[in-house]
Structures are given as C-alpha cells and as structure tokens.
Amino acid sequence: MRDMNKKLIVLSVDSLFDEDMEYLKTLPNFKKILDRGVYAEGGMRSVYPSFTYPAHASIITGTWPEYHGIYHNEKLDVGNPAPDWFWYHKDLKVPTILDLAHRNGLTTACIGWPCMGADPEIDWLVPEIWPENDKVDPRPILKTACSENMFGEGGVMERHWHKLRKTTQPFMDNMMVGCACDIIRRYKPDVMFIHLAHLDHTRHANGIQGPAVTQAIIANDDWLGRLMEATMDAGLYEETNFAVISDHGHLPVHKVFNPNVLLVEEGLISLDDNGKIVKWDAYCNSTSLSCQVVMKDPKDEEVRHKLEKLLYKMRVTPEYGVEAVFNKEEVRKEQHLAGEFEYVLEGQNTSFGNAWTGDVIVGPDNSDYKFSVASHGHLPVKGAQPVFMMAGPCVAGSKVIERQRIIDEAPTFAKLLGFEMPDAKGCVIEGILK
C-alpha cells in the first residue's frame, strides 16, 4: 500500500517574494508553514525572462526555457495587440512532474497552472485560460482545456461558475480556490498544483507595496487556509505536505519605450494608410522589462546589419532606458533562454511597448500588465526574489536554507513523491526532506 504521507499540495502565489517574508510570518496560515517547515532565505532564482509562463513551465518541468520551449507568456503574432498565450500543455517540449506522477500511478489535480490546458494525463484539471475580454462567456474556451469530469450535472466547475463574475481578479482566483477545495474533498488527489494570480495583478496596478498589496497578501493567506481546511474535511491534513512558492519579483516602471516606432522610421516595418502593419523585416515583442527582437528572415544579412546598428543606437541613447542588448547565443549560454527571436533588450526600470505608431517614450498606464506601474520580465538577478516554503510529514522541521533555483523545486517534489525526473536540469534540494 502506498505511503499516504506522500500527499502534496503546491500553491504558487504569483509575485509573492522574499521582501514579504516578515509580514507572512504574522499571518495565520503562512505562519503554520513557516513555523514548522523550511524556507529559502533570500528567495529563489527565477528564469529569464522573469515572466509568469516561462517561470511556471520551469517550475513544473524542473528545467530552463531553452528546453521546455515556453519563452514568453504570449505566442508571437506580429501586429496583434491581443495574441494567444501559451495556454496548452501541447506547447511544452518535456514532461511535467504531473505527467510523471500520473505515469507512476499517482492521482493528479491541476488548478490554474499556466501552460497546462488540455493535459490528458491530469485526472482533475481546471487550467488558466480566458477569453479575449471579460464581456465574452469564458465557459466555451475553458471547456476546451478542462478535464471533461469538471463539467456536467454536479461537476466541480458547475458549482463554482457563479464566482466568476468577470474573468478578472480576484474573481478568477476565488473560483480556482473553490474548485481546488472541492476536488480535495471529493477526490483526495495524491498531488495538486494550484496557481493564483491576484497578488500579481494587484502589484501591476498599484505598485510593489501598499495597502492594496497588503490586502491581496491577506487574501492569499485566507485561500491557503481554505486549502488546509479542505484537507482537514477530507481527513488528510496530517498526511499532506504543503509547499508555497512563487515565480518572480517586480520592479517599478519609470517609463515605457516603444522600439517598433523606431523600426518603422528605419523601414524595418511598413504600414498602410490606416497604420496597420503590411510588411515587416524585424519586430520587437515585449516581455515587459525586457524585449525579444524577431527577424522575419534570420538569414537576411542586410536586414541584420541595419537592425543591429539600430539596437545598439538604442543602447547608447539614455532616454530609451535600454540597459543591455544580447544576441540569441548570449542568452542561451548565459540564461538558458531560446525562442522565436534573434536578440533581447534588457530595460533599466523601462518597460517595452509593442506599439508601432505614436510616441517613442510614454508613461506607464496600466492598460496592460506589460505597461503597468510595476512589472517584471527582467533578468532574474534583479530586485525581489520568489519565495519557497514547505512543511509536512515528509519535510524536515523548522529550517532556513540558502537560495536555490526554481528549477530545483520539481525534482525535490518528485523525490518526495517517490520518482525521478530524467529530463530535469534542476537538482533535489538537499537536507529538506526526511
């Protein structure tokens, strides 16, 4: 009979970071984990770009973006201001810890985790996916990505639709937590991964700290408590290991730089009379505090020479706020990042816009998470760092560990669950498991 002490719930609180730790110690449910478990002092090293989807793909696969294939939140779609995201599991190039858990005979649940839509190996799946705007009924698109057992009479999703008044926060997270608690009580999965994004949205809109951020952290403490309560109702609390993690920090945004306006001026992007893109040789695709620069034909040396000259002009023009220009070989070697781009621009408290008309420099306006007053996507060595804390019957008691990497988390969870992850590049965090 399988050891019931190996049940695991992993909660990712998007944009929770090490600078919050002292406050977390005062909140009842985070305190339950911190008082009896382990946590990483100074947080964890994220990936580049420090963006939600690349980071969560790295967490759940134990490897870098160059291997798992998620290098941006959004798929490249030149000229489209609202491109599709990497919603679906099929975009991942390596197995996840949940795939391997299922193959090792464990039951699995996944709630709101990026890049996991329509994963056939998840027993109970409610993915993070939403329609183009909050005026569109979210049910049809969610049904393309949920496990079928979430719908129908008495299904978990049917019980919690009323909480999704809009596909915005905190309504989305409130629904996700309700679904997760129902799944715990009904099905008692061996392992559950759940991602909540309300805190990230709050920091984007209001800045890194402040009253709204404090309230969002309190809400997450309450949601963590509800998950704990659900395990108590299921008779599993004493047998469940809890991990609370996050994906990236935030930095304040001082301005937004629109490099595509300069590409238009240089003839690298051509527009029609209505300002729509009709031809392009190069395009800057924002990852907020960094930017991925794409060439339509990477073999066109004339375009490359013209583009490089312009990129390095951006770098030496202080008003643009470009800290560094990397080519694709440099970011692969130094940051394990690869994708559909040739260069990466790193900002200095500068967010990159995708606009190709209008002013080159504008202020942050909260019209999109990439252009807000606080954001991320920067090199992972900068600013606040994501958290790691863990407690339970398989976890060593009350211990502080040195900073690790988010790619080390999945191999550690896999060891707790009793299997290995052969494709992972991360390592088991030593000394934290009994």
Tab-separated table of C-alpha atoms in Angstrom:
chain	number	residue	atom	x	y	z
A	1	MET	CA	0.000	0.000	0.000
A	2	ARG	CA	1.321	3.482	-0.924
A	3	ASP	CA	2.546	5.730	1.880
A	4	MET	CA	-0.238	8.275	2.471
A	5	ASN	CA	2.313	10.704	3.921
A	6	LYS	CA	3.377	11.463	0.364
A	7	LYS	CA	0.368	13.620	-0.500
A	8	LEU	CA	1.456	17.013	-1.789
A	9	ILE	CA	-0.208	20.377	-2.460
A	10	VAL	CA	1.899	23.021	-4.230
A	11	LEU	CA	0.476	26.548	-4.159
A	12	SER	CA	2.081	29.165	-6.393
A	13	VAL	CA	1.216	32.700	-5.297
A	14	ASP	CA	2.201	34.736	-8.336
A	15	SER	CA	4.587	37.599	-7.405
A	16	LEU	CA	4.918	36.709	-3.730
A	17	PHE	CA	8.538	37.446	-2.901
A	18	ASP	CA	11.201	37.443	-0.239
A	19	GLU	CA	10.586	41.058	0.791
A	20	ASP	CA	7.133	39.912	2.007
A	21	MET	CA	8.560	37.267	4.316
A	22	GLU	CA	8.452	39.171	7.597
A	23	TYR	CA	4.814	40.064	7.007
A	24	LEU	CA	3.974	36.481	6.041
A	25	LYS	CA	5.252	35.361	9.451
A	26	THR	CA	2.432	37.377	11.067
A	27	LEU	CA	-0.392	35.782	9.052
A	28	PRO	CA	-2.038	32.645	10.448
A	29	ASN	CA	-1.762	30.223	7.556
A	30	PHE	CA	1.593	31.200	6.077
A	31	LYS	CA	2.851	31.115	9.682
A	32	LYS	CA	1.732	27.489	10.049
A	33	ILE	CA	4.142	26.536	7.273
A	34	LEU	CA	6.981	28.834	8.280
A	35	ASP	CA	6.894	27.777	11.945
A	36	ARG	CA	7.179	24.046	11.289
A	37	GLY	CA	8.866	23.799	7.911
A	38	VAL	CA	11.691	25.087	5.721
A	39	TYR	CA	12.027	28.237	3.674
A	40	ALA	CA	14.660	29.753	1.398
A	41	GLU	CA	16.318	32.835	2.811
A	42	GLY	CA	16.607	35.442	0.081
A	43	GLY	CA	14.175	33.583	-2.138
A	44	MET	CA	14.795	31.550	-5.292
A	45	ARG	CA	16.443	32.301	-8.631
A	46	SER	CA	13.835	32.614	-11.384
A	47	VAL	CA	14.415	32.315	-15.155
A	48	TYR	CA	14.842	34.839	-17.970
A	49	PRO	CA	12.544	36.477	-18.768
A	50	SER	CA	11.134	36.544	-15.231
A	51	PHE	CA	7.673	36.116	-16.705
A	52	THR	CA	4.770	34.034	-15.396
A	53	TYR	CA	4.548	31.389	-18.122
A	54	PRO	CA	8.273	30.712	-18.651
A	55	ALA	CA	8.724	30.568	-14.871
A	56	HIS	CA	5.792	28.235	-14.208
A	57	ALA	CA	6.843	25.974	-17.058
A	58	SER	CA	10.308	25.846	-15.454
A	59	ILE	CA	8.863	25.105	-12.024
A	60	ILE	CA	6.702	22.223	-13.213
A	61	THR	CA	9.313	20.678	-15.548
A	62	GLY	CA	12.443	21.355	-13.497
A	63	THR	CA	14.246	22.820	-16.473
A	64	TRP	CA	15.041	26.019	-18.358
A	65	PRO	CA	13.069	27.734	-21.160
A	66	GLU	CA	15.574	26.589	-23.789
A	67	TYR	CA	14.461	23.004	-23.053
A	68	HIS	CA	10.750	23.268	-22.227
A	69	GLY	CA	10.036	25.750	-25.033
A	70	ILE	CA	7.989	28.421	-23.206
A	71	TYR	CA	9.979	31.624	-23.713
A	72	HIS	CA	7.157	34.207	-23.384
A	73	ASN	CA	3.654	34.396	-21.936
A	74	GLU	CA	2.236	35.062	-25.387
A	75	LYS	CA	2.739	33.465	-28.779
A	76	LEU	CA	4.361	35.606	-31.429
A	77	ASP	CA	1.684	37.245	-33.580
A	78	VAL	CA	3.115	40.351	-35.221
A	79	GLY	CA	0.665	43.231	-35.286
A	80	ASN	CA	-1.908	41.586	-32.996
A	81	PRO	CA	-2.315	43.538	-29.725
A	82	ALA	CA	-4.028	40.546	-28.068
A	83	PRO	CA	-2.216	37.370	-29.159
A	84	ASP	CA	-2.951	33.908	-27.810
A	85	TRP	CA	-0.972	32.787	-24.786
A	86	PHE	CA	0.850	29.500	-24.281
A	87	TRP	CA	-2.322	28.081	-22.730
A	88	TYR	CA	-1.914	24.437	-23.680
A	89	HIS	CA	0.184	21.530	-22.445
A	90	LYS	CA	0.987	20.537	-26.046
A	91	ASP	CA	3.378	23.508	-26.281
A	92	LEU	CA	5.689	22.009	-23.628
A	93	LYS	CA	8.625	20.044	-25.041
A	94	VAL	CA	9.387	17.970	-21.917
A	95	PRO	CA	7.183	16.098	-19.418
A	96	THR	CA	5.936	17.846	-16.293
A	97	ILE	CA	6.083	16.491	-12.775
A	98	LEU	CA	2.319	15.893	-13.023
A	99	ASP	CA	2.757	13.839	-16.202
A	100	LEU	CA	5.359	11.706	-14.451
A	101	ALA	CA	3.278	11.416	-11.278
A	102	HIS	CA	0.377	10.086	-13.348
A	103	ARG	CA	2.671	7.597	-15.092
A	104	ASN	CA	3.856	6.448	-11.669
A	105	GLY	CA	0.325	5.634	-10.585
A	106	LEU	CA	-0.497	8.775	-8.582
A	107	THR	CA	-3.720	10.744	-8.943
A	108	THR	CA	-3.196	14.344	-10.030
A	109	ALA	CA	-5.020	17.675	-9.910
A	110	CYS	CA	-4.005	20.935	-11.560
A	111	ILE	CA	-5.819	24.226	-10.933
A	112	GLY	CA	-5.000	27.489	-12.731
A	113	TRP	CA	-1.451	26.458	-13.605
A	114	PRO	CA	-0.026	28.114	-16.723
A	115	CYS	CA	0.654	26.043	-19.858
A	116	MET	CA	-1.358	23.051	-18.667
A	117	GLY	CA	-4.567	23.312	-20.712
A	118	ALA	CA	-5.903	20.023	-22.115
A	119	ASP	CA	-3.209	17.882	-20.496
A	120	PRO	CA	-4.584	14.340	-20.977
A	121	GLU	CA	-2.606	12.993	-18.024
A	122	ILE	CA	-4.236	15.207	-15.379
A	123	ASP	CA	-7.102	13.497	-13.528
A	124	TRP	CA	-8.798	16.742	-12.439
A	125	LEU	CA	-7.841	19.807	-14.465
A	126	VAL	CA	-9.043	23.428	-14.341
A	127	PRO	CA	-6.457	25.376	-16.368
A	128	GLU	CA	-5.635	29.054	-16.541
A	129	ILE	CA	-7.203	30.235	-19.774
A	130	TRP	CA	-9.547	33.092	-20.520
A	131	PRO	CA	-11.294	34.735	-23.496
A	132	GLU	CA	-10.231	37.926	-25.236
A	133	ASN	CA	-12.150	40.165	-22.816
A	134	ASP	CA	-14.484	39.923	-19.829
A	135	LYS	CA	-17.568	40.516	-21.966
A	136	VAL	CA	-17.138	37.086	-23.579
A	137	ASP	CA	-18.583	33.966	-21.927
A	138	PRO	CA	-15.492	32.109	-20.583
A	139	ARG	CA	-17.158	28.680	-20.483
A	140	PRO	CA	-16.615	27.621	-24.116
A	141	ILE	CA	-12.874	28.298	-24.030
A	142	LEU	CA	-12.472	26.730	-20.588
A	143	LYS	CA	-14.218	23.612	-21.819
A	144	THR	CA	-11.530	23.217	-24.492
A	145	ALA	CA	-8.898	22.931	-21.785
A	146	CYS	CA	-10.513	21.395	-18.655
A	147	SER	CA	-10.769	17.685	-17.986
A	148	GLU	CA	-14.258	16.549	-19.002
A	149	ASN	CA	-15.117	15.443	-15.463
A	150	MET	CA	-15.191	19.090	-14.330
A	151	PHE	CA	-18.471	19.685	-16.180
A	152	GLY	CA	-21.923	18.159	-16.260
A	153	GLU	CA	-24.514	17.858	-13.533
A	154	GLY	CA	-22.833	18.165	-10.143
A	155	GLY	CA	-19.439	18.837	-11.735
A	156	VAL	CA	-16.929	20.984	-9.888
A	157	MET	CA	-16.992	23.780	-12.476
A	158	GLU	CA	-20.785	23.909	-12.461
A	159	ARG	CA	-20.703	24.537	-8.706
A	160	HIS	CA	-18.310	27.479	-8.967
A	161	TRP	CA	-19.270	29.385	-12.124
A	162	HIS	CA	-21.150	31.947	-10.041
A	163	LYS	CA	-17.854	33.134	-8.535
A	164	LEU	CA	-16.506	34.085	-11.963
A	165	ARG	CA	-18.427	37.347	-12.332
A	166	LYS	CA	-15.647	38.582	-14.595
A	167	THR	CA	-12.503	36.909	-15.906
A	168	THR	CA	-10.537	39.327	-13.725
A	169	GLN	CA	-9.077	39.206	-10.249
A	170	PRO	CA	-9.921	38.388	-7.521
A	171	PHE	CA	-12.925	36.604	-9.088
A	172	MET	CA	-10.741	34.184	-11.040
A	173	ASP	CA	-8.692	33.132	-8.006
A	174	ASN	CA	-11.785	32.807	-5.835
A	175	MET	CA	-13.236	30.373	-8.356
A	176	MET	CA	-9.959	28.445	-8.626
A	177	VAL	CA	-9.715	28.018	-4.860
A	178	GLY	CA	-13.339	26.860	-4.685
A	179	CYS	CA	-12.651	24.254	-7.378
A	180	ALA	CA	-9.450	23.119	-5.661
A	181	CYS	CA	-11.160	22.681	-2.305
A	182	ASP	CA	-13.996	20.721	-3.909
A	183	ILE	CA	-11.515	18.431	-5.659
A	184	ILE	CA	-9.630	17.820	-2.401
A	185	ARG	CA	-12.828	16.929	-0.521
A	186	ARG	CA	-14.329	14.786	-3.299
A	187	TYR	CA	-11.357	13.034	-4.850
A	188	LYS	CA	-8.403	13.284	-2.429
A	189	PRO	CA	-5.725	13.604	-5.155
A	190	ASP	CA	-2.197	12.471	-4.347
A	191	VAL	CA	-0.696	15.660	-5.768
A	192	MET	CA	-2.210	19.055	-6.603
A	193	PHE	CA	-0.618	22.117	-8.205
A	194	ILE	CA	-2.558	25.399	-7.985
A	195	HIS	CA	-1.611	28.876	-9.225
A	196	LEU	CA	-3.204	32.146	-8.018
A	197	ALA	CA	-2.581	35.493	-9.735
A	198	HIS	CA	-4.485	38.145	-7.730
A	199	LEU	CA	-1.344	39.422	-5.977
A	200	ASP	CA	0.500	39.825	-9.291
A	201	HIS	CA	-2.406	41.775	-10.805
A	202	THR	CA	-2.509	43.987	-7.712
A	203	ARG	CA	1.184	44.803	-7.848
A	204	HIS	CA	0.984	45.606	-11.554
A	205	ALA	CA	-1.850	48.064	-10.962
A	206	ASN	CA	-0.795	49.632	-7.656
A	207	GLY	CA	2.958	49.287	-7.286
A	208	ILE	CA	5.174	46.886	-5.398
A	209	GLN	CA	3.939	47.685	-1.873
A	210	GLY	CA	0.968	49.486	-0.365
A	211	PRO	CA	-2.467	48.906	1.161
A	212	ALA	CA	-3.910	47.091	-1.876
A	213	VAL	CA	-0.915	44.736	-1.961
A	214	THR	CA	-1.278	44.028	1.762
A	215	GLN	CA	-4.933	43.133	1.250
A	216	ALA	CA	-4.025	40.827	-1.639
A	217	ILE	CA	-1.466	39.013	0.521
A	218	ILE	CA	-4.090	38.614	3.259
A	219	ALA	CA	-6.495	37.174	0.665
A	220	ASN	CA	-3.877	34.608	-0.312
A	221	ASP	CA	-3.345	33.671	3.321
A	222	ASP	CA	-7.085	33.059	3.544
A	223	TRP	CA	-7.050	30.964	0.346
A	224	LEU	CA	-4.151	28.903	1.727
A	225	GLY	CA	-6.224	28.389	4.874
A	226	ARG	CA	-9.160	27.177	2.804
A	227	LEU	CA	-6.954	24.580	1.129
A	228	MET	CA	-5.752	23.429	4.554
A	229	GLU	CA	-9.351	23.294	5.788
A	230	ALA	CA	-10.334	21.170	2.782
A	231	THR	CA	-7.633	18.625	3.665
A	232	MET	CA	-8.970	18.594	7.228
A	233	ASP	CA	-12.500	17.907	5.925
A	234	ALA	CA	-11.067	15.080	3.811
A	235	GLY	CA	-9.203	13.653	6.807
A	236	LEU	CA	-5.850	14.278	5.125
A	237	TYR	CA	-4.337	17.324	6.820
A	238	GLU	CA	-1.777	15.423	8.921
A	239	GLU	CA	-0.763	13.388	5.858
A	240	THR	CA	-0.387	16.329	3.453
A	241	ASN	CA	2.816	18.175	2.575
A	242	PHE	CA	2.258	21.842	1.655
A	243	ALA	CA	4.618	23.932	-0.478
A	244	VAL	CA	4.087	27.654	-1.125
A	245	ILE	CA	6.194	29.019	-3.949
A	246	SER	CA	6.208	31.877	-6.461
A	247	ASP	CA	7.613	32.736	-9.852
A	248	HIS	CA	9.264	36.181	-9.989
A	249	GLY	CA	9.633	39.574	-8.354
A	250	HIS	CA	8.608	43.031	-9.571
A	251	LEU	CA	10.404	46.280	-10.300
A	252	PRO	CA	8.950	49.797	-10.540
A	253	VAL	CA	8.408	51.016	-14.112
A	254	HIS	CA	9.537	54.577	-14.795
A	255	LYS	CA	8.631	54.741	-18.482
A	256	VAL	CA	7.535	52.690	-21.494
A	257	PHE	CA	9.762	52.598	-24.583
A	258	ASN	CA	8.198	51.675	-27.960
A	259	PRO	CA	11.115	50.469	-30.133
A	260	ASN	CA	8.828	49.441	-33.013
A	261	VAL	CA	8.222	53.147	-33.702
A	262	LEU	CA	11.939	53.400	-34.497
A	263	LEU	CA	11.769	50.253	-36.637
A	264	VAL	CA	9.043	51.924	-38.706
A	265	GLU	CA	11.207	55.019	-39.112
A	266	GLU	CA	14.100	52.843	-40.306
A	267	GLY	CA	11.931	50.992	-42.833
A	268	LEU	CA	12.096	47.664	-40.991
A	269	ILE	CA	8.316	47.776	-40.523
A	270	SER	CA	5.951	49.098	-43.227
A	271	LEU	CA	2.441	50.403	-42.526
A	272	ASP	CA	-0.626	51.072	-44.670
A	273	ASP	CA	-2.550	54.344	-44.636
A	274	ASN	CA	-4.519	53.139	-41.602
A	275	GLY	CA	-1.403	52.436	-39.580
A	276	LYS	CA	-1.613	48.643	-39.852
A	277	ILE	CA	1.484	46.534	-40.416
A	278	VAL	CA	1.608	45.277	-44.009
A	279	LYS	CA	5.252	44.190	-44.147
A	280	TRP	CA	7.949	43.634	-41.577
A	281	ASP	CA	11.570	42.554	-41.519
A	282	ALA	CA	12.045	42.932	-37.764
A	283	TYR	CA	9.715	43.329	-34.795
A	284	CYS	CA	10.164	43.975	-31.076
A	285	ASN	CA	7.978	41.698	-28.964
A	286	SER	CA	7.663	42.989	-25.400
A	287	THR	CA	8.326	40.815	-22.384
A	288	SER	CA	7.685	43.904	-20.252
A	289	LEU	CA	11.033	44.819	-18.660
A	290	SER	CA	12.819	43.024	-21.469
A	291	CYS	CA	12.042	42.670	-25.155
A	292	GLN	CA	12.563	39.878	-27.685
A	293	VAL	CA	13.558	41.112	-31.144
A	294	VAL	CA	12.398	38.944	-34.053
A	295	MET	CA	13.635	38.839	-37.649
A	296	LYS	CA	11.274	37.559	-40.319
A	297	ASP	CA	14.247	36.103	-42.219
A	298	PRO	CA	17.218	35.483	-39.902
A	299	LYS	CA	19.386	34.763	-42.954
A	300	ASP	CA	18.956	38.277	-44.374
A	301	GLU	CA	22.341	39.809	-43.522
A	302	GLU	CA	21.427	43.233	-44.884
A	303	VAL	CA	18.462	43.474	-42.524
A	304	ARG	CA	20.540	42.066	-39.647
A	305	HIS	CA	23.223	44.717	-40.118
A	306	LYS	CA	20.631	47.500	-40.223
A	307	LEU	CA	18.815	46.072	-37.186
A	308	GLU	CA	21.960	45.630	-35.097
A	309	LYS	CA	23.013	49.193	-35.817
A	310	LEU	CA	19.614	50.429	-34.608
A	311	LEU	CA	19.594	48.190	-31.493
A	312	TYR	CA	22.984	49.405	-30.361
A	313	LYS	CA	21.929	53.001	-31.020
A	314	MET	CA	19.037	52.318	-28.623
A	315	ARG	CA	21.542	51.004	-26.097
A	316	VAL	CA	23.637	54.197	-26.065
A	317	THR	CA	20.680	56.602	-26.048
A	318	PRO	CA	19.981	57.197	-22.322
A	319	GLU	CA	16.392	58.384	-22.761
A	320	TYR	CA	15.356	54.950	-24.098
A	321	GLY	CA	16.431	53.174	-20.901
A	322	VAL	CA	17.979	50.128	-22.590
A	323	GLU	CA	20.497	48.563	-20.226
A	324	ALA	CA	21.815	45.773	-22.475
A	325	VAL	CA	21.476	44.151	-25.901
A	326	PHE	CA	22.004	40.383	-26.066
A	327	ASN	CA	22.096	38.166	-29.121
A	328	LYS	CA	20.406	34.778	-29.069
A	329	GLU	CA	23.657	32.892	-28.468
A	330	GLU	CA	24.423	35.002	-25.399
A	331	VAL	CA	21.019	34.492	-23.754
A	332	ARG	CA	21.088	30.771	-24.485
A	333	LYS	CA	24.544	30.402	-22.934
A	334	GLU	CA	24.080	32.778	-20.007
A	335	GLN	CA	20.347	32.445	-19.231
A	336	HIS	CA	19.283	29.138	-20.857
A	337	LEU	CA	16.754	31.055	-22.958
A	338	ALA	CA	15.878	30.202	-26.548
A	339	GLY	CA	12.868	31.004	-28.670
A	340	GLU	CA	11.488	32.734	-31.721
A	341	PHE	CA	13.810	35.747	-31.592
A	342	GLU	CA	17.310	36.891	-32.544
A	343	TYR	CA	18.073	39.498	-29.867
A	344	VAL	CA	16.907	40.505	-26.389
A	345	LEU	CA	16.807	44.040	-24.979
A	346	GLU	CA	17.026	44.439	-21.207
A	347	GLY	CA	15.432	47.550	-19.704
A	348	GLN	CA	16.518	49.697	-16.793
A	349	ASN	CA	13.231	50.266	-14.963
A	350	THR	CA	11.931	50.612	-18.509
A	351	SER	CA	9.077	48.555	-19.881
A	352	PHE	CA	8.914	47.867	-23.594
A	353	GLY	CA	5.769	48.576	-25.561
A	354	ASN	CA	4.670	46.827	-28.742
A	355	ALA	CA	3.189	49.982	-30.332
A	356	TRP	CA	4.499	50.912	-33.785
A	357	THR	CA	2.788	54.320	-34.013
A	358	GLY	CA	2.694	57.268	-31.640
A	359	ASP	CA	5.376	58.452	-29.221
A	360	VAL	CA	8.616	56.568	-28.696
A	361	ILE	CA	8.510	57.202	-24.925
A	362	VAL	CA	5.276	57.174	-22.906
A	363	GLY	CA	4.381	56.744	-19.264
A	364	PRO	CA	3.073	53.536	-17.682
A	365	ASP	CA	-0.712	53.443	-17.972
A	366	ASN	CA	-1.965	50.070	-16.618
A	367	SER	CA	-3.653	49.364	-19.968
A	368	ASP	CA	-1.854	46.019	-19.994
A	369	TYR	CA	0.257	44.131	-17.462
A	370	LYS	CA	3.353	44.843	-19.576
A	371	PHE	CA	2.883	48.627	-19.398
A	372	SER	CA	1.897	48.997	-15.743
A	373	VAL	CA	3.469	50.922	-12.870
A	374	ALA	CA	5.243	47.785	-11.633
A	375	SER	CA	6.207	44.805	-13.729
A	376	HIS	CA	8.716	42.030	-14.391
A	377	GLY	CA	10.327	40.138	-17.264
A	378	HIS	CA	13.757	41.421	-16.197
A	379	LEU	CA	16.947	39.478	-15.567
A	380	PRO	CA	16.318	37.192	-12.577
A	381	VAL	CA	19.264	38.560	-10.580
A	382	LYS	CA	17.487	41.894	-10.154
A	383	GLY	CA	15.146	43.000	-7.410
A	384	ALA	CA	12.958	40.893	-5.148
A	385	GLN	CA	13.087	37.112	-5.470
A	386	PRO	CA	10.325	34.451	-5.499
A	387	VAL	CA	9.661	32.511	-2.307
A	388	PHE	CA	9.929	28.844	-1.368
A	389	MET	CA	8.474	27.400	1.817
A	390	MET	CA	7.421	23.863	2.608
A	391	ALA	CA	6.080	21.871	5.570
A	392	GLY	CA	4.530	18.485	6.216
A	393	PRO	CA	5.207	14.961	7.387
A	394	CYS	CA	7.977	14.398	4.795
A	395	VAL	CA	9.682	17.761	5.399
A	396	ALA	CA	12.443	18.491	7.874
A	397	GLY	CA	11.219	20.701	10.705
A	398	SER	CA	11.908	24.432	11.113
A	399	LYS	CA	14.903	25.110	8.892
A	400	VAL	CA	16.233	28.008	6.819
A	401	ILE	CA	18.027	27.093	3.590
A	402	GLU	CA	20.201	29.102	1.250
A	403	ARG	CA	18.874	30.488	-2.009
A	404	GLN	CA	18.150	27.809	-4.612
A	405	ARG	CA	16.638	27.880	-8.142
A	406	ILE	CA	13.025	27.449	-9.179
A	407	ILE	CA	14.149	24.613	-11.473
A	408	ASP	CA	15.194	22.694	-8.326
A	409	GLU	CA	11.637	22.572	-6.994
A	410	ALA	CA	10.111	19.880	-9.239
A	411	PRO	CA	12.971	17.383	-8.715
A	412	THR	CA	12.575	17.925	-4.956
A	413	PHE	CA	8.808	17.362	-5.106
A	414	ALA	CA	9.356	14.285	-7.285
A	415	LYS	CA	11.726	12.791	-4.721
A	416	LEU	CA	9.100	13.329	-2.022
A	417	LEU	CA	6.552	11.531	-4.228
A	418	GLY	CA	8.901	8.656	-4.947
A	419	PHE	CA	10.112	9.066	-8.531
A	420	GLU	CA	12.755	10.897	-10.600
A	421	MET	CA	12.564	13.440	-13.439
A	422	PRO	CA	15.098	12.376	-16.085
A	423	ASP	CA	14.623	15.487	-18.271
A	424	ALA	CA	15.053	17.962	-15.408
A	425	LYS	CA	18.130	20.179	-15.233
A	426	GLY	CA	17.438	21.163	-11.637
A	427	CYS	CA	18.643	19.232	-8.588
A	428	VAL	CA	16.942	17.892	-5.481
A	429	ILE	CA	17.264	20.491	-2.704
A	430	GLU	CA	19.338	18.627	-0.173
A	431	GLY	CA	18.524	18.395	3.503
A	432	ILE	CA	14.876	19.432	3.462
A	433	LEU	CA	13.172	16.033	3.108
A	434	LYS	CA	13.094	13.399	5.825
